[in-house]
Coordinates of C-alpha atoms in Angstrom, one line a residue:
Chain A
X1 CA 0.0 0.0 0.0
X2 CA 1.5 3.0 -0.9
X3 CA 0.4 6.6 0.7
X4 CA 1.6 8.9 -2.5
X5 CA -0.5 11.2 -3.5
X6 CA -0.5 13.1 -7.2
X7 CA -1.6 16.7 -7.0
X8 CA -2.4 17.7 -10.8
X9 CA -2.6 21.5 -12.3
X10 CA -4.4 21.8 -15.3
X11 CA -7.6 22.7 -16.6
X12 CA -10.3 20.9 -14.9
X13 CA -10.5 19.1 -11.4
X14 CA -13.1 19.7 -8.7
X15 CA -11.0 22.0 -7.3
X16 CA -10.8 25.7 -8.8
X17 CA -7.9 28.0 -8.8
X18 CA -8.6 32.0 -7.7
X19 CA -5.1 32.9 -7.4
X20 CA -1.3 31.8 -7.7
X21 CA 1.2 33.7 -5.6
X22 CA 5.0 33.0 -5.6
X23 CA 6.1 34.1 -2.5
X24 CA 10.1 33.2 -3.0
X25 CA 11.8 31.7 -6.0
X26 CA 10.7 30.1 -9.3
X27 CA 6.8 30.4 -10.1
X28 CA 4.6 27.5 -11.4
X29 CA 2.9 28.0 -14.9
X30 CA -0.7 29.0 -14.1
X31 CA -3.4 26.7 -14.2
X32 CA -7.5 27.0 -14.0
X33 CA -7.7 24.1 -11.3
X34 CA -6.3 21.4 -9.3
X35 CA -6.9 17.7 -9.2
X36 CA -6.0 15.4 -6.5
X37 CA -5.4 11.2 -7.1
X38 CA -4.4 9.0 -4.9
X39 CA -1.7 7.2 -6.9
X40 CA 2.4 7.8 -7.7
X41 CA 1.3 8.3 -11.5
X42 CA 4.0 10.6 -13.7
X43 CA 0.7 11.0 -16.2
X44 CA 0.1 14.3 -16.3
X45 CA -3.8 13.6 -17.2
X46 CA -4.6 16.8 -18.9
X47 CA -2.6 18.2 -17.0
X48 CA 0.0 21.1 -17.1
X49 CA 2.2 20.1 -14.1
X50 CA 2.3 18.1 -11.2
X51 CA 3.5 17.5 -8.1
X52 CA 3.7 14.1 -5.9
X53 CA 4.0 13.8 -2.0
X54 CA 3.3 11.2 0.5
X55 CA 1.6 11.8 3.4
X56 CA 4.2 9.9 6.7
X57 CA 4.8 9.5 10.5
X58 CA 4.8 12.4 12.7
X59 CA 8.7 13.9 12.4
X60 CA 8.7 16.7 14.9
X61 CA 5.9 16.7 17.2
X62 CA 6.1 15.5 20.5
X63 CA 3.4 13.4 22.4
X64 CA 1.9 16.0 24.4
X65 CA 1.5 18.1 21.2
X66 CA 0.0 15.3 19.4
X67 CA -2.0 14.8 22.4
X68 CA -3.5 18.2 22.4
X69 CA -3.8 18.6 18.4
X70 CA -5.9 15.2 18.1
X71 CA -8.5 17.2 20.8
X72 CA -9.0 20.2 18.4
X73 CA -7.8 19.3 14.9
X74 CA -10.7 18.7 12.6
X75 CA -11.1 16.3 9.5
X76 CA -10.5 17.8 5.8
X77 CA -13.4 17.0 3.7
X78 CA -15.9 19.1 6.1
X79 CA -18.8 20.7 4.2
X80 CA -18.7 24.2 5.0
X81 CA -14.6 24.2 4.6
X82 CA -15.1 25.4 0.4
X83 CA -11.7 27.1 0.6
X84 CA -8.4 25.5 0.6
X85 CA -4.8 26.6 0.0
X86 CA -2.4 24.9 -1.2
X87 CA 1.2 26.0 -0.2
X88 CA 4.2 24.1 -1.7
X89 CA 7.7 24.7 0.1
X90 CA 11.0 24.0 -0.6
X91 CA 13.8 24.7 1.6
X92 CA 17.7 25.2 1.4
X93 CA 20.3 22.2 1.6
X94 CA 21.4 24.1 4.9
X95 CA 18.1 23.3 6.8
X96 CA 18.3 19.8 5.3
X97 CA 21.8 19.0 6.5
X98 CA 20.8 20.5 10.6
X99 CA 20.6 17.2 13.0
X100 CA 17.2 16.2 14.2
X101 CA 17.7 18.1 17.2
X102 CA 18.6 21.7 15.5
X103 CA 15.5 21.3 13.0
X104 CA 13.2 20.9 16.0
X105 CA 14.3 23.6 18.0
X106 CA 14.0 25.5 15.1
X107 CA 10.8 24.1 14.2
X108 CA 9.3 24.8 17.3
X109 CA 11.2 26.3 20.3
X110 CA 11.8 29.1 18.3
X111 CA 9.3 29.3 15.3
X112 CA 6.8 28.0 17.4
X113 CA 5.1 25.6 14.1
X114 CA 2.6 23.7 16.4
X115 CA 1.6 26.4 18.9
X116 CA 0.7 28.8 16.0
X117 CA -1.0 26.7 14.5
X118 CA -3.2 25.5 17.5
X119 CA -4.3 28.7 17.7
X120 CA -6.3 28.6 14.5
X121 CA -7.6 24.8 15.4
X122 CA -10.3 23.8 14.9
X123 CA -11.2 26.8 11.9
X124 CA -8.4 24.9 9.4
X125 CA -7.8 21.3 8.5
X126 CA -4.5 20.5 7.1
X127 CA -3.1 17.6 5.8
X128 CA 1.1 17.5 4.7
X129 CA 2.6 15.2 1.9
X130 CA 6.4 15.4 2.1
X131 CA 7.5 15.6 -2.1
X132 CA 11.4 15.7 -1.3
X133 CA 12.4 12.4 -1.0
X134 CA 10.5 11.5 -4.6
X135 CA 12.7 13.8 -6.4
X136 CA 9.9 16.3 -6.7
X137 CA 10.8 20.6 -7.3
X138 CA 9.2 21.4 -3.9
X139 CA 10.4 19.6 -0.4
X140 CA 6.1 19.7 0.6
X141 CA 2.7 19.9 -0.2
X142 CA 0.9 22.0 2.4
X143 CA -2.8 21.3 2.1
X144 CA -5.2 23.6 3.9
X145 CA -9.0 23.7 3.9
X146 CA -11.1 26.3 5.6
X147 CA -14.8 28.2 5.3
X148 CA -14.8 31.6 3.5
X149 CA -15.6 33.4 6.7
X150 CA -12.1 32.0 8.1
X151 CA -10.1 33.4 5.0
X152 CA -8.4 36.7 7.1
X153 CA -8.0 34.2 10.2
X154 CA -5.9 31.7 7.6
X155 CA -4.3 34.7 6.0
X156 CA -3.1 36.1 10.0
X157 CA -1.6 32.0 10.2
X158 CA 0.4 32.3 7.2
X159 CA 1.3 35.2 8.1
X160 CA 3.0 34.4 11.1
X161 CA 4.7 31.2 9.7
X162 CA 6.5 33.5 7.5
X163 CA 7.9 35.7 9.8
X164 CA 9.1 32.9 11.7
X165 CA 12.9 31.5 11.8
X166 CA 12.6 28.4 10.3
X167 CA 10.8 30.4 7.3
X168 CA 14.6 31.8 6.9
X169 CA 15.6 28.4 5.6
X170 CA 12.1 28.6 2.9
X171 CA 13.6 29.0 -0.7
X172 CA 11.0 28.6 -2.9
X173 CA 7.2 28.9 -1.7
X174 CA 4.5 28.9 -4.1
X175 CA 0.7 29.6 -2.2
X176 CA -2.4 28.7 -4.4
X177 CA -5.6 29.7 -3.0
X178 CA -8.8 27.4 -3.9
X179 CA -12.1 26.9 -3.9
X180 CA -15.0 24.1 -5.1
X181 CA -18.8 24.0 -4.9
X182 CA -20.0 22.8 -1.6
X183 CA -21.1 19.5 -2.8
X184 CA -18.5 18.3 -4.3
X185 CA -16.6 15.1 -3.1
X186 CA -13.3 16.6 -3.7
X187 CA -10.4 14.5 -1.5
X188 CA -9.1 11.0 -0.8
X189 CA -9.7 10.9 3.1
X190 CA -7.6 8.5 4.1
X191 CA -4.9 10.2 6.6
X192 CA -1.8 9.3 8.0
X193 CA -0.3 11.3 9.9
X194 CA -0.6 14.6 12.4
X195 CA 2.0 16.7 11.8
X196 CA 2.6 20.3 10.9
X197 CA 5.5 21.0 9.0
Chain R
X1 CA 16.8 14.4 -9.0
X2 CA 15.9 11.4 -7.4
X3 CA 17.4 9.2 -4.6
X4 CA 15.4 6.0 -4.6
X5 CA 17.4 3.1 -5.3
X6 CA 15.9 -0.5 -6.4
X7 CA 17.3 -3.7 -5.0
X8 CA 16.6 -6.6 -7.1
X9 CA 16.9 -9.9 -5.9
X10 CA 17.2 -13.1 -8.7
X11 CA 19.9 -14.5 -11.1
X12 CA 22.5 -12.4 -11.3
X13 CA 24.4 -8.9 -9.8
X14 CA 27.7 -8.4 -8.4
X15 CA 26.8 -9.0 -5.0
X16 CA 26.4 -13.0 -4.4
X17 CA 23.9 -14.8 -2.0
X18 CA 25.7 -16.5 0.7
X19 CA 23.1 -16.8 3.1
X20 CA 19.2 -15.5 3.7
X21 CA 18.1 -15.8 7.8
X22 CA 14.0 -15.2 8.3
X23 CA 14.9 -13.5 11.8
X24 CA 11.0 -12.5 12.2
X25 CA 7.9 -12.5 10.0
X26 CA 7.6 -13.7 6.2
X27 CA 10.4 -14.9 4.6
X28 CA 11.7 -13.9 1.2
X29 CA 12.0 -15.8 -1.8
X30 CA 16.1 -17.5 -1.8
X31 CA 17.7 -15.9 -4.9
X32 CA 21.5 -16.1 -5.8
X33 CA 22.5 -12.3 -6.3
X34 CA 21.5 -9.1 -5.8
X35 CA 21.9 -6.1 -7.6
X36 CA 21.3 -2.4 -6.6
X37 CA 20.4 0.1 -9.0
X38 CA 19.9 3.9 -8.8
X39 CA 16.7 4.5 -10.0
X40 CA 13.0 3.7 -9.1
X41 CA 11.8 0.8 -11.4
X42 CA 9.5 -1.5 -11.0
X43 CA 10.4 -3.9 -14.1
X44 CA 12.3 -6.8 -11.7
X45 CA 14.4 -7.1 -14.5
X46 CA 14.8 -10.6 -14.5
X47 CA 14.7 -10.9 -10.8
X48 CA 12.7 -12.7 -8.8
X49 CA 11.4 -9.5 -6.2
X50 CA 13.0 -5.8 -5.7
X51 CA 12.5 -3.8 -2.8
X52 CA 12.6 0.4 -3.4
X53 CA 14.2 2.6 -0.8
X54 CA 15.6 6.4 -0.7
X55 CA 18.4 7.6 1.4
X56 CA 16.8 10.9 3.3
X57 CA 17.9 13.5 5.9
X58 CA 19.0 12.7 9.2
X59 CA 15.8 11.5 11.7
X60 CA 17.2 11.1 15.3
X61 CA 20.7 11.6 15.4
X62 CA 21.5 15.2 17.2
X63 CA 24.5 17.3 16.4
X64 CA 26.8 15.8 18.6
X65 CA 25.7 12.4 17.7
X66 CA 26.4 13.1 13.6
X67 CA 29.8 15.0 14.7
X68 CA 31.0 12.0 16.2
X69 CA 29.7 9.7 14.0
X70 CA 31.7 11.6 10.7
X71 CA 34.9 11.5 12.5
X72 CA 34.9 7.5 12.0
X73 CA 32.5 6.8 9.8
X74 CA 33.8 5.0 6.3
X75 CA 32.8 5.1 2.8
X76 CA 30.5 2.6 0.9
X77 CA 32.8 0.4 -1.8
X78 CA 35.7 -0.3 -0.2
X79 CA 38.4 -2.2 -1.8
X80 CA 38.6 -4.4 1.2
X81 CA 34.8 -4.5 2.3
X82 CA 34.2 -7.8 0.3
X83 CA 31.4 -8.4 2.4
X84 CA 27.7 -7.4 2.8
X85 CA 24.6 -7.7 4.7
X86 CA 21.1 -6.5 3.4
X87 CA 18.7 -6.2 6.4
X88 CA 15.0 -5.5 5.6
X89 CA 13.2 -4.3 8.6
X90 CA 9.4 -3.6 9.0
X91 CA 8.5 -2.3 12.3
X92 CA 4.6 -2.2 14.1
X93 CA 2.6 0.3 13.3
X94 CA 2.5 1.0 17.3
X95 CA 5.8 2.3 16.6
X96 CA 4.9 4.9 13.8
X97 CA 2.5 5.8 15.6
X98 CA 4.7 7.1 18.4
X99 CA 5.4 10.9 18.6
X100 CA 8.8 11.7 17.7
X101 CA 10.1 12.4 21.0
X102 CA 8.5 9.1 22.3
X103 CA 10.6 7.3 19.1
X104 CA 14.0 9.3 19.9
X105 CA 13.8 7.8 23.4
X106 CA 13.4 4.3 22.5
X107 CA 15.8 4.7 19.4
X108 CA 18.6 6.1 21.6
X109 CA 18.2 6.8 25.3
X110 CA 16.9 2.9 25.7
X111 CA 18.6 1.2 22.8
X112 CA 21.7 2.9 22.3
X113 CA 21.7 2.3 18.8
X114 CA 23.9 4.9 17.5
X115 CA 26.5 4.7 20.5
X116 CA 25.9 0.6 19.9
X117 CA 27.2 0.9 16.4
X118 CA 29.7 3.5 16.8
X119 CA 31.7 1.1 18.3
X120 CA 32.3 -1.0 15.4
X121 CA 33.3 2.2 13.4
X122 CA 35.6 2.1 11.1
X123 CA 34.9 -1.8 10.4
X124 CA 31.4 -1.5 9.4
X125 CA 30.1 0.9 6.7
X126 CA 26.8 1.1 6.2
X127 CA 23.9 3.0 4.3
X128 CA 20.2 3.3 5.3
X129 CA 17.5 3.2 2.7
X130 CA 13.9 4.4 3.5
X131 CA 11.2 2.2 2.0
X132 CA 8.0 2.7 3.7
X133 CA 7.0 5.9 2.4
X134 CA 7.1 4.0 -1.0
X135 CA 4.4 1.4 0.3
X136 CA 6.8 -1.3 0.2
X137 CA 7.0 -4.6 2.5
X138 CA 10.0 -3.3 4.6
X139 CA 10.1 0.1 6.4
X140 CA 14.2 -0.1 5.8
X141 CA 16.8 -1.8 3.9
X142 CA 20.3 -1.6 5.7
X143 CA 23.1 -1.9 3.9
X144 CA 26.5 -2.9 5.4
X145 CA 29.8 -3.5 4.4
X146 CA 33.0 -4.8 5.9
X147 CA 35.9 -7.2 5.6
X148 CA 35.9 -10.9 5.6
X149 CA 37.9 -10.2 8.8
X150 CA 35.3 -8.3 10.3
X151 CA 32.2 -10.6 10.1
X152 CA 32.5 -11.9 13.6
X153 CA 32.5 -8.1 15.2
X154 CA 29.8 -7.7 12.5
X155 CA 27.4 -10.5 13.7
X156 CA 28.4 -9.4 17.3
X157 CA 26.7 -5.5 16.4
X158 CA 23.8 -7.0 15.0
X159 CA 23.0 -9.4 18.2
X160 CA 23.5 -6.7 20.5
X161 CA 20.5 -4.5 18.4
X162 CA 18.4 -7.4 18.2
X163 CA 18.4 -7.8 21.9
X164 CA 17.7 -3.6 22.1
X165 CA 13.8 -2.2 23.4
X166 CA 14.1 -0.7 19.4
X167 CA 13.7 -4.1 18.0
X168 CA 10.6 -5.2 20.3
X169 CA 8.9 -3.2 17.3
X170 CA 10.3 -5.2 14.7
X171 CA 7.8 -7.4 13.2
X172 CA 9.3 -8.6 10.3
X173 CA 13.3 -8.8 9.3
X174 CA 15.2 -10.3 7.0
X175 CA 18.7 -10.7 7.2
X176 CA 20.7 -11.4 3.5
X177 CA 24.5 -11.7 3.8
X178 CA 26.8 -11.1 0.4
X179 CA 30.0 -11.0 -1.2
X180 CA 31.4 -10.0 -4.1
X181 CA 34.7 -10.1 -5.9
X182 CA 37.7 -7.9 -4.4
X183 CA 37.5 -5.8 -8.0
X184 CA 34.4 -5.6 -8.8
X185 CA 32.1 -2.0 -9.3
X186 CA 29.2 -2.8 -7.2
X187 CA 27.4 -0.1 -5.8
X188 CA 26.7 4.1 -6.6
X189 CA 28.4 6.1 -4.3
X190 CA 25.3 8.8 -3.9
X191 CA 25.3 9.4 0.0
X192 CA 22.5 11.5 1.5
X193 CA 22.3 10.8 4.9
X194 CA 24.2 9.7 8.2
X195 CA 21.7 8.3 10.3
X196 CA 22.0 4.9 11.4
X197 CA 18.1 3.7 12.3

């Protein structure tokens, strides 16, 4: 059983783009929507790009923070959540080559990833797919899903994790913004994992 | 660019089959050489079964732990290290789903590992390829290499793991032990990583 994921930009797929913004380095060619399978496929389907990620074990969090995000952190898939964002990162060899101990205090003693985030639990679902080690342009897929009334609240997140430290390592960041009709079935559900890179 | 590497187990490769131990779990079908190439394919090219893997960042080693470890640690392919072992390793999900703090503990601070097999540095070289983010059987394949010399010391290293708190999570291994001819080309020399799961 494999847990990769193939996120597809093109011109249909139940998943409509209102706005690309490159935040740091090389843009992605613009596309109308995105498309989400559940397969390692190199097909791009219609497609003009696409990125593949796998969604893993927790790599940073600790168990009381997993303990206290499983209380709050909501499914992805809800009904009302009609906007999503999805933010692809890559970050520098430097960041890459730190020890597990220098990422995490990085990651959260001083950029303060999980408690951040917390804060805007349970208004955002998220799910991460880690790209890097398949050889893919971007290091992750960020996936975000929210309702339109929590757009400025999701911006304010973003916002923050920016400014942060551990966004000095960030070389290349590419933020799509989303949305789909509120029927739709729109996203694999099966999940994997909890944490927040 | 890529770093999954397929192992592929059947007729022929440089590396021959001197031995295959079922330590735990399923065995693995008996084939008479193995050969390792540095791309992901799943054409078993005339083998009998492969196994996928990448080589990633560093997952519990700290600073002080990867300083140490690159003051002794030795190269893949060398001229002496005539001999190999290929150990697959699946663990239980209750281990992955373990925070990462809850993991590092076990992994070091109860099992010793790296200090464990630092001391059979410089004898034993090894390489550690990740394989269940790729949905394969085995969570790892280990790869290590020493001198004929050196297989006592070797076997020694890998009883002291195997009686570890770490490998009370191990649900299914498979130990294959190699050798090759003293001239032979055998194996890329891509290195990505220092950890020593």
């Amino acid at each position: 059983m494999t847990n990769i994921f193939t996120f597809i930009g093109g011109s249909k797929g139940p998943w409509s783009v209102k706005k690309i913004t490159t935040v740091i380095g090389e843009p992605l060619a613009s596309v109308a929507a995105i498309q989400i399978v559940e397969r390692d496929t190199q097909e791009a389907l219609a497609g003009e790009w696409l990125v593949r990620g796998f969604t893993s074990n927790i790599r940073y969090a600790t168990l009381d923070e997993v303990k206290a995000l499983k209380k709050v952190q909501p499914e992805l898939s809800r009904r009302e959540a009609t906007c999503a964002a999805m933010i692809l990162i890559k970050k520098s060899d430097k960041w890459w080559e730190l020890a597990q101990d220098q990422r995490r205090r990085i990651f959260e003693e001083q950029s303060h990833h999980n408690s951040i985030g917390m804060e805007y639990l349970p208004a955002v679902a998220r799910r991460l797919y880690h790209s890097r080690d398949l050889g893919e342009e971007f290091d992750f897929i960020t996936w975000f899903e929210f309702a339109k009334s929590d757009l400025s609240k999701f911006d304010e997140l973003v916002n923050r994790l920016r400014a942060s430290e551990e966004w000095t390592y960030v070389e290349r960041e590419v933020d799509i913004r989303l949305e789909r009709e509120e029927q739709n079935s729109h996203m694999p559900v099966k999940e994997r994992e909890d944490d927040r890179e």
